[in-house]
Amino acid sequence: MTEPGARAAASTDEPSGERADRPAIAGRVPAPAAPAALPGARRTGLLVTLVLGGLTAVPPLSMDMYLPALPQVTAALRSPAATVQLTLTTCLAGMALGQMIVGPMSDKWGRRRPLLAGMVIYVLATALCVVATNAELLIAFRLLQGLAGAAGIVIARAVVRDLYDGVAMARFFSTLMLISGVAPVVAPLIGGQILRITDWRGVFVVLTAVGLLLTLLVWRRLDETLPPERRHPGGLGQALRTMRDLLADRVFSGYLLVGAFAFAALFAYISASPFVIQEIYGASPQTFSLLFGVNSVGLVAVGQINGKLLVGRVSLDKVLGTGLALVALAGAGLLLMSSGLLGRVGLVPMAAGLFVLMSAMGLVMPSTNTLALLRTPHAAGSASALLGTSTFLLGSVASPLVGVAGERTAVPMAVVQLSCAVLALVSFLGMCRPWQRRGDGPAHSGGERTRL
């Protein structure tokens, strides 16, 4: 991988009338001179792409590979199921909080050092999970695992921002989705196969090995992408001021809310779909696994269509708006079907609605990340932290809401999904205001800085 090169062009994704009211985030740090490219970019391109994808896959691997082992953990540690469930909650909370810590650190010290430190701690925490003797220790180690694992996802986004602009950044995020989108599909399957040959501790042995491999690859192959002249001075106070300035940027905050609400709709599906498909519609676990896999493939496939065919030809804002409209339409259809207003419907129409909702996320997620990070060239780590933390927090709020009406109706899931889609659309139209932007061309932004 190379150090970021000179910008090919200035971003045109910024509204012509907003420069005066946009916070002077970049003004706090002098614009850097373009550093020279490092040698060997062509040789390490594919490997570095896989490493970044692997880093973004750490959270779903850490969460979903462990799911099949929950009953076994409950029995082995002789703890109530509610206590063992906290091992999931604390890991998710750690990933949310960890991004807020690591993101600003990477803006101050560069990407490599915080990432390597986070991955080393992740490996140690995961190894400690293997030898946990009671639920309380496992909960503590899972919290540490989440805190450290957050370094991968937040710094991976920041690295992409360091290296790419505009069209190239959107395409690269779509490529990362191909890698990270597969993780939630295969993780439970891998976990189940591990349990066939060993016990729940074997899951953490495999996660430790994965973390160790990624750590070694980061150490050997991932060069620093944030040169010293682009780093932020100061400590905690400076980091907080940077985040305050980012949140004061109406357009950035709009994209942040769009991404967070869209992820909440997705998380509502992940939390409720096992219950809805198996308990309400009577599908077998195998049928549920098949449908879950098909929906995940739809998300990945649409993400690739977006990256290969749409980006560069259609405005990123138009792609995002189309994706949000499809999510809202799918949510409305699911609500009509689950409420009985369309009569009694079977599994196939409901599965089709969920497929549309999931697939549309392939348009929403890469576009949201790209458009938000385009506004933060000098604070990519802090911006990435805010984006990641907001999605995890809203996702964790949406999860319990889908079960508020008990186990006999899918209406809460559909209500949460439609509400989140509407709130995302309102944030997009009310705060991002894409029609005010200049340069309504295909790119809506600058070109590629360098190639991985």
Short mmCIF file of C-alpha atoms in Angstrom, two decimals:
data_model
loop_
_atom_site.label_atom_id
_atom_site.label_comp_id
_atom_site.label_asym_id
_atom_site.label_seq_id
_atom_site.Cartn_x
_atom_site.Cartn_y
_atom_site.Cartn_z
CA MET A 1 0.00 0.00 0.00
CA THR A 2 1.15 3.51 -0.58
CA GLU A 3 1.05 6.74 1.31
CA PRO A 4 -1.73 9.00 0.04
CA GLY A 5 -0.79 10.95 -3.02
CA ALA A 6 -1.93 14.33 -4.18
CA ARG A 7 -5.64 14.87 -4.67
CA ALA A 8 -6.73 14.42 -8.23
CA ALA A 9 -9.35 17.11 -7.87
CA ALA A 10 -11.12 19.09 -5.19
CA SER A 11 -14.38 17.60 -3.98
CA THR A 12 -17.44 19.02 -5.64
CA ASP A 13 -19.77 17.32 -3.18
CA GLU A 14 -19.82 20.44 -1.03
CA PRO A 15 -22.70 22.87 -1.42
CA SER A 16 -21.73 26.12 -3.01
CA GLY A 17 -23.50 28.12 -0.34
CA GLU A 18 -22.31 26.17 2.68
CA ARG A 19 -18.63 26.94 2.87
CA ALA A 20 -19.24 29.88 5.16
CA ASP A 21 -21.39 28.00 7.66
CA ARG A 22 -19.37 24.80 7.69
CA PRO A 23 -17.12 24.51 10.79
CA ALA A 24 -13.47 25.11 10.06
CA ILE A 25 -12.37 21.59 10.90
CA ALA A 26 -9.66 21.58 8.30
CA GLY A 27 -8.64 25.06 9.41
CA ARG A 28 -7.38 23.68 12.70
CA VAL A 29 -4.77 21.64 10.89
CA PRO A 30 -2.77 23.16 8.02
CA ALA A 31 -3.36 21.54 4.65
CA PRO A 32 -0.49 19.14 4.09
CA ALA A 33 1.84 18.87 1.22
CA ALA A 34 1.28 15.72 -0.80
CA PRO A 35 3.65 12.99 0.38
CA ALA A 36 5.42 10.80 -2.07
CA ALA A 37 4.07 7.38 -2.83
CA LEU A 38 5.80 4.39 -1.34
CA PRO A 39 7.08 1.64 -3.63
CA GLY A 40 5.40 -1.72 -3.98
CA ALA A 41 1.80 -0.52 -4.24
CA ARG A 42 0.90 -2.88 -7.06
CA ARG A 43 2.31 -5.93 -5.31
CA THR A 44 0.43 -5.44 -2.04
CA GLY A 45 -2.85 -4.05 -3.37
CA LEU A 46 -5.03 -7.17 -3.16
CA LEU A 47 -3.56 -8.32 0.15
CA VAL A 48 -4.10 -4.93 1.81
CA THR A 49 -7.67 -4.86 0.51
CA LEU A 50 -8.24 -8.27 2.12
CA VAL A 51 -6.64 -7.06 5.36
CA LEU A 52 -8.92 -4.00 5.52
CA GLY A 53 -11.90 -6.20 4.76
CA GLY A 54 -10.80 -8.60 7.48
CA LEU A 55 -10.54 -5.76 9.98
CA THR A 56 -14.11 -4.64 9.23
CA ALA A 57 -15.23 -8.27 9.62
CA VAL A 58 -13.82 -8.58 13.16
CA PRO A 59 -17.02 -7.33 14.91
CA PRO A 60 -19.46 -9.71 13.15
CA LEU A 61 -17.02 -12.59 13.57
CA SER A 62 -16.62 -11.83 17.27
CA MET A 63 -20.39 -11.63 17.78
CA ASP A 64 -21.91 -14.18 15.41
CA MET A 65 -19.39 -17.04 15.58
CA TYR A 66 -20.11 -17.22 19.31
CA LEU A 67 -23.93 -17.37 18.99
CA PRO A 68 -24.30 -21.16 18.55
CA ALA A 69 -22.24 -21.69 21.71
CA LEU A 70 -24.48 -19.69 24.08
CA PRO A 71 -26.45 -22.70 25.44
CA GLN A 72 -23.21 -24.61 25.99
CA VAL A 73 -21.63 -21.65 27.80
CA THR A 74 -24.68 -21.39 30.05
CA ALA A 75 -24.36 -25.03 31.05
CA ALA A 76 -20.56 -25.10 31.32
CA LEU A 77 -20.29 -22.01 33.52
CA ARG A 78 -23.48 -22.82 35.46
CA SER A 79 -24.85 -19.35 34.99
CA PRO A 80 -28.34 -18.07 34.12
CA ALA A 81 -29.00 -17.46 30.43
CA ALA A 82 -29.57 -13.75 31.13
CA THR A 83 -26.08 -13.49 32.61
CA VAL A 84 -24.47 -15.24 29.66
CA GLN A 85 -26.37 -12.92 27.31
CA LEU A 86 -24.38 -10.08 28.86
CA THR A 87 -21.29 -11.49 27.13
CA LEU A 88 -22.90 -10.32 23.86
CA THR A 89 -24.10 -6.99 25.23
CA THR A 90 -20.74 -6.05 26.74
CA CYS A 91 -18.87 -6.97 23.56
CA LEU A 92 -21.22 -4.77 21.51
CA ALA A 93 -20.93 -1.92 24.03
CA GLY A 94 -17.14 -2.24 23.97
CA MET A 95 -17.09 -1.95 20.19
CA ALA A 96 -19.21 1.21 20.35
CA LEU A 97 -17.10 2.86 23.07
CA GLY A 98 -13.79 1.67 21.63
CA GLN A 99 -14.38 3.48 18.36
CA MET A 100 -14.75 6.77 20.21
CA ILE A 101 -11.37 6.17 21.87
CA VAL A 102 -9.35 4.77 18.99
CA GLY A 103 -10.60 7.10 16.25
CA PRO A 104 -9.18 10.33 17.74
CA MET A 105 -6.02 8.46 18.77
CA SER A 106 -5.43 7.53 15.13
CA ASP A 107 -5.78 11.18 14.08
CA LYS A 108 -3.06 12.12 16.58
CA TRP A 109 -0.58 9.24 16.32
CA GLY A 110 -1.29 7.85 12.88
CA ARG A 111 -3.13 4.70 11.89
CA ARG A 112 -0.56 1.93 12.45
CA ARG A 113 0.28 2.32 16.13
CA PRO A 114 -3.29 2.45 17.51
CA LEU A 115 -4.35 -0.34 15.15
CA LEU A 116 -1.48 -2.62 16.15
CA ALA A 117 -2.05 -1.89 19.83
CA GLY A 118 -5.77 -2.59 19.49
CA MET A 119 -5.21 -5.85 17.62
CA VAL A 120 -2.62 -7.09 20.14
CA ILE A 121 -5.04 -6.40 23.01
CA TYR A 122 -7.84 -8.06 21.01
CA VAL A 123 -5.74 -11.22 20.64
CA LEU A 124 -4.88 -11.26 24.36
CA ALA A 125 -8.49 -10.61 25.44
CA THR A 126 -9.79 -13.34 23.14
CA ALA A 127 -7.20 -15.78 24.46
CA LEU A 128 -8.30 -14.92 28.01
CA CYS A 129 -11.88 -15.81 27.04
CA VAL A 130 -10.61 -19.34 26.35
CA VAL A 131 -9.54 -19.79 29.98
CA ALA A 132 -12.42 -17.92 31.67
CA THR A 133 -13.65 -19.95 34.64
CA ASN A 134 -16.93 -18.13 35.33
CA ALA A 135 -19.43 -15.89 33.60
CA GLU A 136 -18.21 -12.73 35.31
CA LEU A 137 -14.68 -13.16 33.98
CA LEU A 138 -16.01 -13.97 30.52
CA ILE A 139 -18.12 -10.81 30.56
CA ALA A 140 -15.08 -8.73 31.53
CA PHE A 141 -12.89 -10.31 28.84
CA ARG A 142 -15.61 -9.85 26.22
CA LEU A 143 -15.84 -6.16 27.09
CA LEU A 144 -12.08 -5.82 26.62
CA GLN A 145 -12.34 -7.81 23.38
CA GLY A 146 -14.96 -5.39 22.07
CA LEU A 147 -13.01 -2.30 23.10
CA ALA A 148 -9.89 -3.54 21.32
CA GLY A 149 -11.67 -5.02 18.30
CA ALA A 150 -13.18 -1.61 17.58
CA ALA A 151 -9.74 -0.47 16.40
CA GLY A 152 -10.02 -2.58 13.27
CA ILE A 153 -13.30 -1.25 11.97
CA VAL A 154 -12.76 2.42 12.83
CA ILE A 155 -9.20 2.61 11.48
CA ALA A 156 -10.06 0.62 8.34
CA ARG A 157 -12.56 3.34 7.40
CA ALA A 158 -10.03 6.06 8.21
CA VAL A 159 -7.38 4.36 6.06
CA VAL A 160 -9.79 4.29 3.11
CA ARG A 161 -10.41 8.02 3.63
CA ASP A 162 -6.67 8.66 3.71
CA LEU A 163 -6.17 6.92 0.40
CA TYR A 164 -9.27 7.68 -1.65
CA ASP A 165 -11.64 10.44 -2.65
CA GLY A 166 -15.10 10.45 -4.13
CA VAL A 167 -15.85 7.81 -6.73
CA ALA A 168 -12.83 5.69 -5.84
CA MET A 169 -13.75 5.78 -2.15
CA ALA A 170 -17.34 4.68 -2.84
CA ARG A 171 -16.09 1.82 -5.00
CA PHE A 172 -13.64 0.71 -2.35
CA PHE A 173 -16.29 0.73 0.36
CA SER A 174 -18.40 -1.48 -1.90
CA THR A 175 -15.44 -3.84 -2.20
CA LEU A 176 -15.06 -3.94 1.58
CA MET A 177 -18.76 -4.81 1.82
CA LEU A 178 -18.10 -7.87 -0.31
CA ILE A 179 -15.64 -9.09 2.32
CA SER A 180 -17.26 -7.91 5.55
CA GLY A 181 -20.78 -8.74 4.32
CA VAL A 182 -19.91 -12.41 4.07
CA ALA A 183 -18.79 -12.56 7.71
CA PRO A 184 -22.27 -12.51 9.34
CA VAL A 185 -23.36 -15.30 6.99
CA VAL A 186 -20.48 -17.69 7.54
CA ALA A 187 -19.69 -16.88 11.20
CA PRO A 188 -22.58 -18.87 12.77
CA LEU A 189 -21.89 -21.75 10.36
CA ILE A 190 -18.22 -21.78 11.35
CA GLY A 191 -19.19 -21.62 15.02
CA GLY A 192 -21.54 -24.55 14.60
CA GLN A 193 -18.87 -26.65 12.91
CA ILE A 194 -16.35 -25.82 15.63
CA LEU A 195 -18.82 -27.06 18.26
CA ARG A 196 -19.03 -30.38 16.45
CA ILE A 197 -15.37 -31.12 17.18
CA THR A 198 -14.75 -29.20 20.41
CA ASP A 199 -16.54 -27.09 23.02
CA TRP A 200 -17.33 -23.37 23.24
CA ARG A 201 -13.74 -22.51 24.15
CA GLY A 202 -12.69 -23.68 20.70
CA VAL A 203 -14.64 -20.76 19.19
CA PHE A 204 -12.38 -18.33 21.03
CA VAL A 205 -9.31 -20.32 20.01
CA VAL A 206 -10.27 -19.79 16.36
CA LEU A 207 -11.00 -16.09 16.97
CA THR A 208 -7.60 -15.76 18.65
CA ALA A 209 -5.93 -17.29 15.59
CA VAL A 210 -7.84 -14.96 13.26
CA GLY A 211 -6.84 -11.95 15.35
CA LEU A 212 -3.21 -13.05 15.43
CA LEU A 213 -3.13 -13.52 11.65
CA LEU A 214 -4.63 -10.06 11.05
CA THR A 215 -2.18 -8.52 13.52
CA LEU A 216 0.78 -10.04 11.70
CA LEU A 217 -0.55 -8.90 8.32
CA VAL A 218 -1.09 -5.36 9.62
CA TRP A 219 2.44 -5.31 11.01
CA ARG A 220 4.05 -6.60 7.84
CA ARG A 221 1.88 -5.19 5.06
CA LEU A 222 -0.13 -2.16 6.17
CA ASP A 223 1.96 0.98 5.83
CA GLU A 224 1.17 4.24 7.60
CA THR A 225 -1.39 6.26 5.60
CA LEU A 226 -1.51 9.43 7.73
CA PRO A 227 1.73 11.41 7.44
CA PRO A 228 2.91 13.49 10.42
CA GLU A 229 1.99 16.81 8.83
CA ARG A 230 -1.69 15.78 8.68
CA ARG A 231 -1.96 14.60 12.27
CA HIS A 232 -3.81 16.46 15.02
CA PRO A 233 -1.88 17.91 17.96
CA GLY A 234 -3.28 18.02 21.44
CA GLY A 235 -4.92 15.53 23.75
CA LEU A 236 -8.43 14.74 24.90
CA GLY A 237 -9.57 18.35 24.75
CA GLN A 238 -8.52 18.67 21.12
CA ALA A 239 -10.23 15.38 20.27
CA LEU A 240 -13.47 16.52 21.86
CA ARG A 241 -13.32 19.87 20.05
CA THR A 242 -12.75 18.06 16.76
CA MET A 243 -15.80 15.86 17.35
CA ARG A 244 -17.83 18.89 18.35
CA ASP A 245 -16.87 20.63 15.12
CA LEU A 246 -17.73 17.54 13.13
CA LEU A 247 -21.16 17.31 14.72
CA ALA A 248 -21.69 21.03 14.14
CA ASP A 249 -21.40 20.38 10.41
CA ARG A 250 -25.05 19.95 9.48
CA VAL A 251 -24.38 17.87 6.38
CA PHE A 252 -21.95 15.51 8.11
CA SER A 253 -24.40 15.05 10.99
CA GLY A 254 -27.12 14.37 8.46
CA TYR A 255 -25.17 11.56 6.85
CA LEU A 256 -24.26 10.24 10.30
CA LEU A 257 -27.95 10.01 11.22
CA VAL A 258 -28.83 8.48 7.86
CA GLY A 259 -26.29 5.71 8.39
CA ALA A 260 -27.28 5.15 12.01
CA PHE A 261 -31.02 4.89 11.31
CA ALA A 262 -30.42 2.65 8.30
CA PHE A 263 -28.26 0.35 10.41
CA ALA A 264 -30.96 0.31 13.11
CA ALA A 265 -33.44 -0.95 10.50
CA LEU A 266 -30.93 -3.63 9.52
CA PHE A 267 -30.31 -4.57 13.14
CA ALA A 268 -34.06 -4.87 13.72
CA TYR A 269 -34.09 -7.47 10.94
CA ILE A 270 -31.13 -9.36 12.41
CA SER A 271 -32.69 -9.40 15.89
CA ALA A 272 -36.26 -10.27 14.91
CA SER A 273 -35.95 -12.45 11.80
CA PRO A 274 -35.16 -15.75 13.61
CA PHE A 275 -38.31 -15.34 15.68
CA VAL A 276 -40.49 -14.02 12.84
CA ILE A 277 -39.52 -16.61 10.25
CA GLN A 278 -39.40 -19.65 12.54
CA GLU A 279 -42.01 -18.98 15.21
CA ILE A 280 -44.63 -16.96 13.35
CA TYR A 281 -44.32 -18.46 9.88
CA GLY A 282 -43.28 -21.92 10.98
CA ALA A 283 -40.09 -22.24 8.95
CA SER A 284 -37.44 -24.74 9.96
CA PRO A 285 -34.00 -23.62 11.19
CA GLN A 286 -32.59 -24.77 7.85
CA THR A 287 -35.08 -22.63 5.94
CA PHE A 288 -34.26 -19.66 8.13
CA SER A 289 -30.54 -20.15 7.53
CA LEU A 290 -31.17 -20.34 3.78
CA LEU A 291 -33.25 -17.15 3.75
CA PHE A 292 -30.74 -15.35 5.94
CA GLY A 293 -27.97 -16.35 3.57
CA VAL A 294 -29.96 -15.29 0.48
CA ASN A 295 -30.67 -11.88 2.02
CA SER A 296 -27.01 -11.40 2.89
CA VAL A 297 -26.02 -12.35 -0.65
CA GLY A 298 -28.52 -9.77 -1.92
CA LEU A 299 -26.88 -7.06 0.20
CA VAL A 300 -23.41 -7.98 -1.04
CA ALA A 301 -24.52 -8.31 -4.66
CA VAL A 302 -26.24 -4.92 -4.74
CA GLY A 303 -23.18 -3.41 -3.08
CA GLN A 304 -21.06 -4.76 -5.91
CA ILE A 305 -23.49 -3.52 -8.56
CA ASN A 306 -23.32 -0.14 -6.91
CA GLY A 307 -19.52 -0.12 -6.88
CA LYS A 308 -19.00 -1.49 -10.38
CA LEU A 309 -21.87 0.03 -12.36
CA LEU A 310 -23.49 2.97 -10.55
CA VAL A 311 -20.63 4.80 -8.85
CA GLY A 312 -19.05 7.18 -11.33
CA ARG A 313 -22.18 7.26 -13.48
CA VAL A 314 -24.84 8.27 -10.97
CA SER A 315 -24.57 10.85 -8.19
CA LEU A 316 -23.77 9.31 -4.81
CA ASP A 317 -26.66 11.26 -3.31
CA LYS A 318 -29.05 9.85 -5.91
CA VAL A 319 -27.83 6.32 -5.17
CA LEU A 320 -28.29 6.95 -1.44
CA GLY A 321 -31.76 8.45 -1.94
CA THR A 322 -32.83 5.50 -4.07
CA GLY A 323 -31.58 3.04 -1.46
CA LEU A 324 -33.42 4.85 1.34
CA ALA A 325 -36.63 4.95 -0.70
CA LEU A 326 -36.40 1.19 -1.28
CA VAL A 327 -35.84 0.55 2.43
CA ALA A 328 -38.88 2.70 3.28
CA LEU A 329 -41.05 0.95 0.68
CA ALA A 330 -39.95 -2.46 1.95
CA GLY A 331 -40.69 -1.39 5.54
CA ALA A 332 -44.14 -0.14 4.54
CA GLY A 333 -44.88 -3.38 2.71
CA LEU A 334 -43.75 -5.47 5.67
CA LEU A 335 -45.98 -3.45 8.00
CA LEU A 336 -49.02 -3.87 5.73
CA MET A 337 -48.43 -7.62 5.50
CA SER A 338 -47.67 -8.20 9.18
CA SER A 339 -50.62 -6.11 10.38
CA GLY A 340 -53.13 -8.11 8.32
CA LEU A 341 -54.30 -5.18 6.21
CA LEU A 342 -53.50 -7.20 3.07
CA GLY A 343 -55.11 -10.33 4.46
CA ARG A 344 -53.23 -13.37 5.60
CA VAL A 345 -49.89 -13.61 3.79
CA GLY A 346 -47.46 -16.46 3.82
CA LEU A 347 -43.72 -16.68 4.26
CA VAL A 348 -42.82 -15.96 0.62
CA PRO A 349 -44.16 -12.35 0.50
CA MET A 350 -42.61 -11.55 3.87
CA ALA A 351 -39.29 -13.06 2.77
CA ALA A 352 -39.45 -10.98 -0.43
CA GLY A 353 -39.97 -7.78 1.60
CA LEU A 354 -37.03 -8.60 3.85
CA PHE A 355 -34.89 -9.37 0.79
CA VAL A 356 -35.63 -5.93 -0.73
CA LEU A 357 -34.88 -4.21 2.57
CA MET A 358 -31.59 -6.04 3.03
CA SER A 359 -30.48 -5.65 -0.58
CA ALA A 360 -31.15 -1.90 -0.57
CA MET A 361 -28.60 -1.58 2.23
CA GLY A 362 -25.99 -2.31 -0.45
CA LEU A 363 -26.81 1.12 -1.87
CA VAL A 364 -27.13 2.92 1.45
CA MET A 365 -24.08 1.88 3.46
CA PRO A 366 -21.20 2.56 1.04
CA SER A 367 -22.75 5.84 -0.10
CA THR A 368 -23.35 7.07 3.45
CA ASN A 369 -19.80 6.34 4.58
CA THR A 370 -18.34 7.95 1.48
CA LEU A 371 -20.41 11.13 1.58
CA ALA A 372 -19.78 11.61 5.32
CA LEU A 373 -16.02 11.03 5.11
CA LEU A 374 -15.66 13.27 2.07
CA ARG A 375 -16.31 16.21 4.38
CA THR A 376 -13.62 15.23 6.90
CA PRO A 377 -10.24 14.86 5.15
CA HIS A 378 -8.32 16.13 8.21
CA ALA A 379 -10.30 14.25 10.88
CA ALA A 380 -11.03 10.89 9.30
CA GLY A 381 -10.35 8.92 12.49
CA SER A 382 -12.70 11.01 14.62
CA ALA A 383 -15.33 11.04 11.87
CA SER A 384 -15.09 7.27 11.49
CA ALA A 385 -15.46 6.89 15.25
CA LEU A 386 -18.63 8.98 15.28
CA LEU A 387 -20.07 7.05 12.34
CA GLY A 388 -19.34 3.68 13.92
CA THR A 389 -20.45 4.53 17.43
CA SER A 390 -23.75 6.03 16.28
CA THR A 391 -24.63 2.92 14.28
CA PHE A 392 -23.80 0.56 17.15
CA LEU A 393 -25.77 2.65 19.67
CA LEU A 394 -28.91 2.99 17.56
CA GLY A 395 -28.65 -0.66 16.56
CA SER A 396 -28.57 -1.68 20.21
CA VAL A 397 -31.66 0.48 20.89
CA ALA A 398 -33.59 -1.00 17.95
CA SER A 399 -32.86 -4.59 18.98
CA PRO A 400 -35.11 -4.82 22.09
CA LEU A 401 -37.93 -2.82 20.49
CA VAL A 402 -38.74 -5.54 17.98
CA GLY A 403 -40.04 -7.80 20.76
CA VAL A 404 -42.21 -5.38 22.72
CA ALA A 405 -45.50 -6.97 21.57
CA GLY A 406 -44.54 -10.52 22.43
CA GLU A 407 -43.95 -13.53 20.22
CA ARG A 408 -47.10 -13.65 18.07
CA THR A 409 -46.70 -10.74 15.69
CA ALA A 410 -44.10 -9.27 13.34
CA VAL A 411 -45.65 -5.80 13.57
CA PRO A 412 -42.99 -4.39 15.99
CA MET A 413 -40.20 -5.41 13.62
CA ALA A 414 -41.94 -3.73 10.68
CA VAL A 415 -42.77 -0.61 12.72
CA VAL A 416 -39.15 -0.22 13.82
CA GLN A 417 -37.88 -0.76 10.27
CA LEU A 418 -40.32 1.69 8.69
CA SER A 419 -39.76 4.29 11.43
CA CYS A 420 -35.98 4.08 11.03
CA ALA A 421 -36.29 4.33 7.23
CA VAL A 422 -38.51 7.41 7.50
CA LEU A 423 -36.15 9.04 10.01
CA ALA A 424 -33.21 8.30 7.69
CA LEU A 425 -35.06 9.92 4.77
CA VAL A 426 -35.98 12.94 6.89
CA SER A 427 -32.34 13.34 7.96
CA PHE A 428 -31.18 13.02 4.35
CA LEU A 429 -33.64 15.56 2.96
CA GLY A 430 -33.70 17.93 5.92
CA MET A 431 -30.00 18.03 6.83
CA CYS A 432 -27.99 16.85 3.83
CA ARG A 433 -30.13 18.76 1.29
CA PRO A 434 -28.50 17.21 -1.76
CA TRP A 435 -30.35 19.46 -4.21
CA GLN A 436 -28.32 22.45 -2.95
CA ARG A 437 -25.03 20.97 -4.12
CA ARG A 438 -23.05 22.05 -7.09
CA GLY A 439 -21.72 19.52 -9.55
CA ASP A 440 -24.71 17.20 -9.86
CA GLY A 441 -22.60 14.99 -12.08
CA PRO A 442 -21.92 11.32 -11.74
CA ALA A 443 -19.10 11.60 -9.27
CA HIS A 444 -20.20 14.37 -6.96
CA SER A 445 -16.65 14.39 -5.72
CA GLY A 446 -13.03 14.26 -6.57
CA GLY A 447 -10.99 11.47 -7.96
CA GLU A 448 -8.83 8.77 -6.61
CA ARG A 449 -5.78 9.71 -4.61
CA THR A 450 -3.88 6.51 -4.98
CA ARG A 451 -4.44 2.85 -5.57
CA LEU A 452 -4.14 0.09 -3.03
#
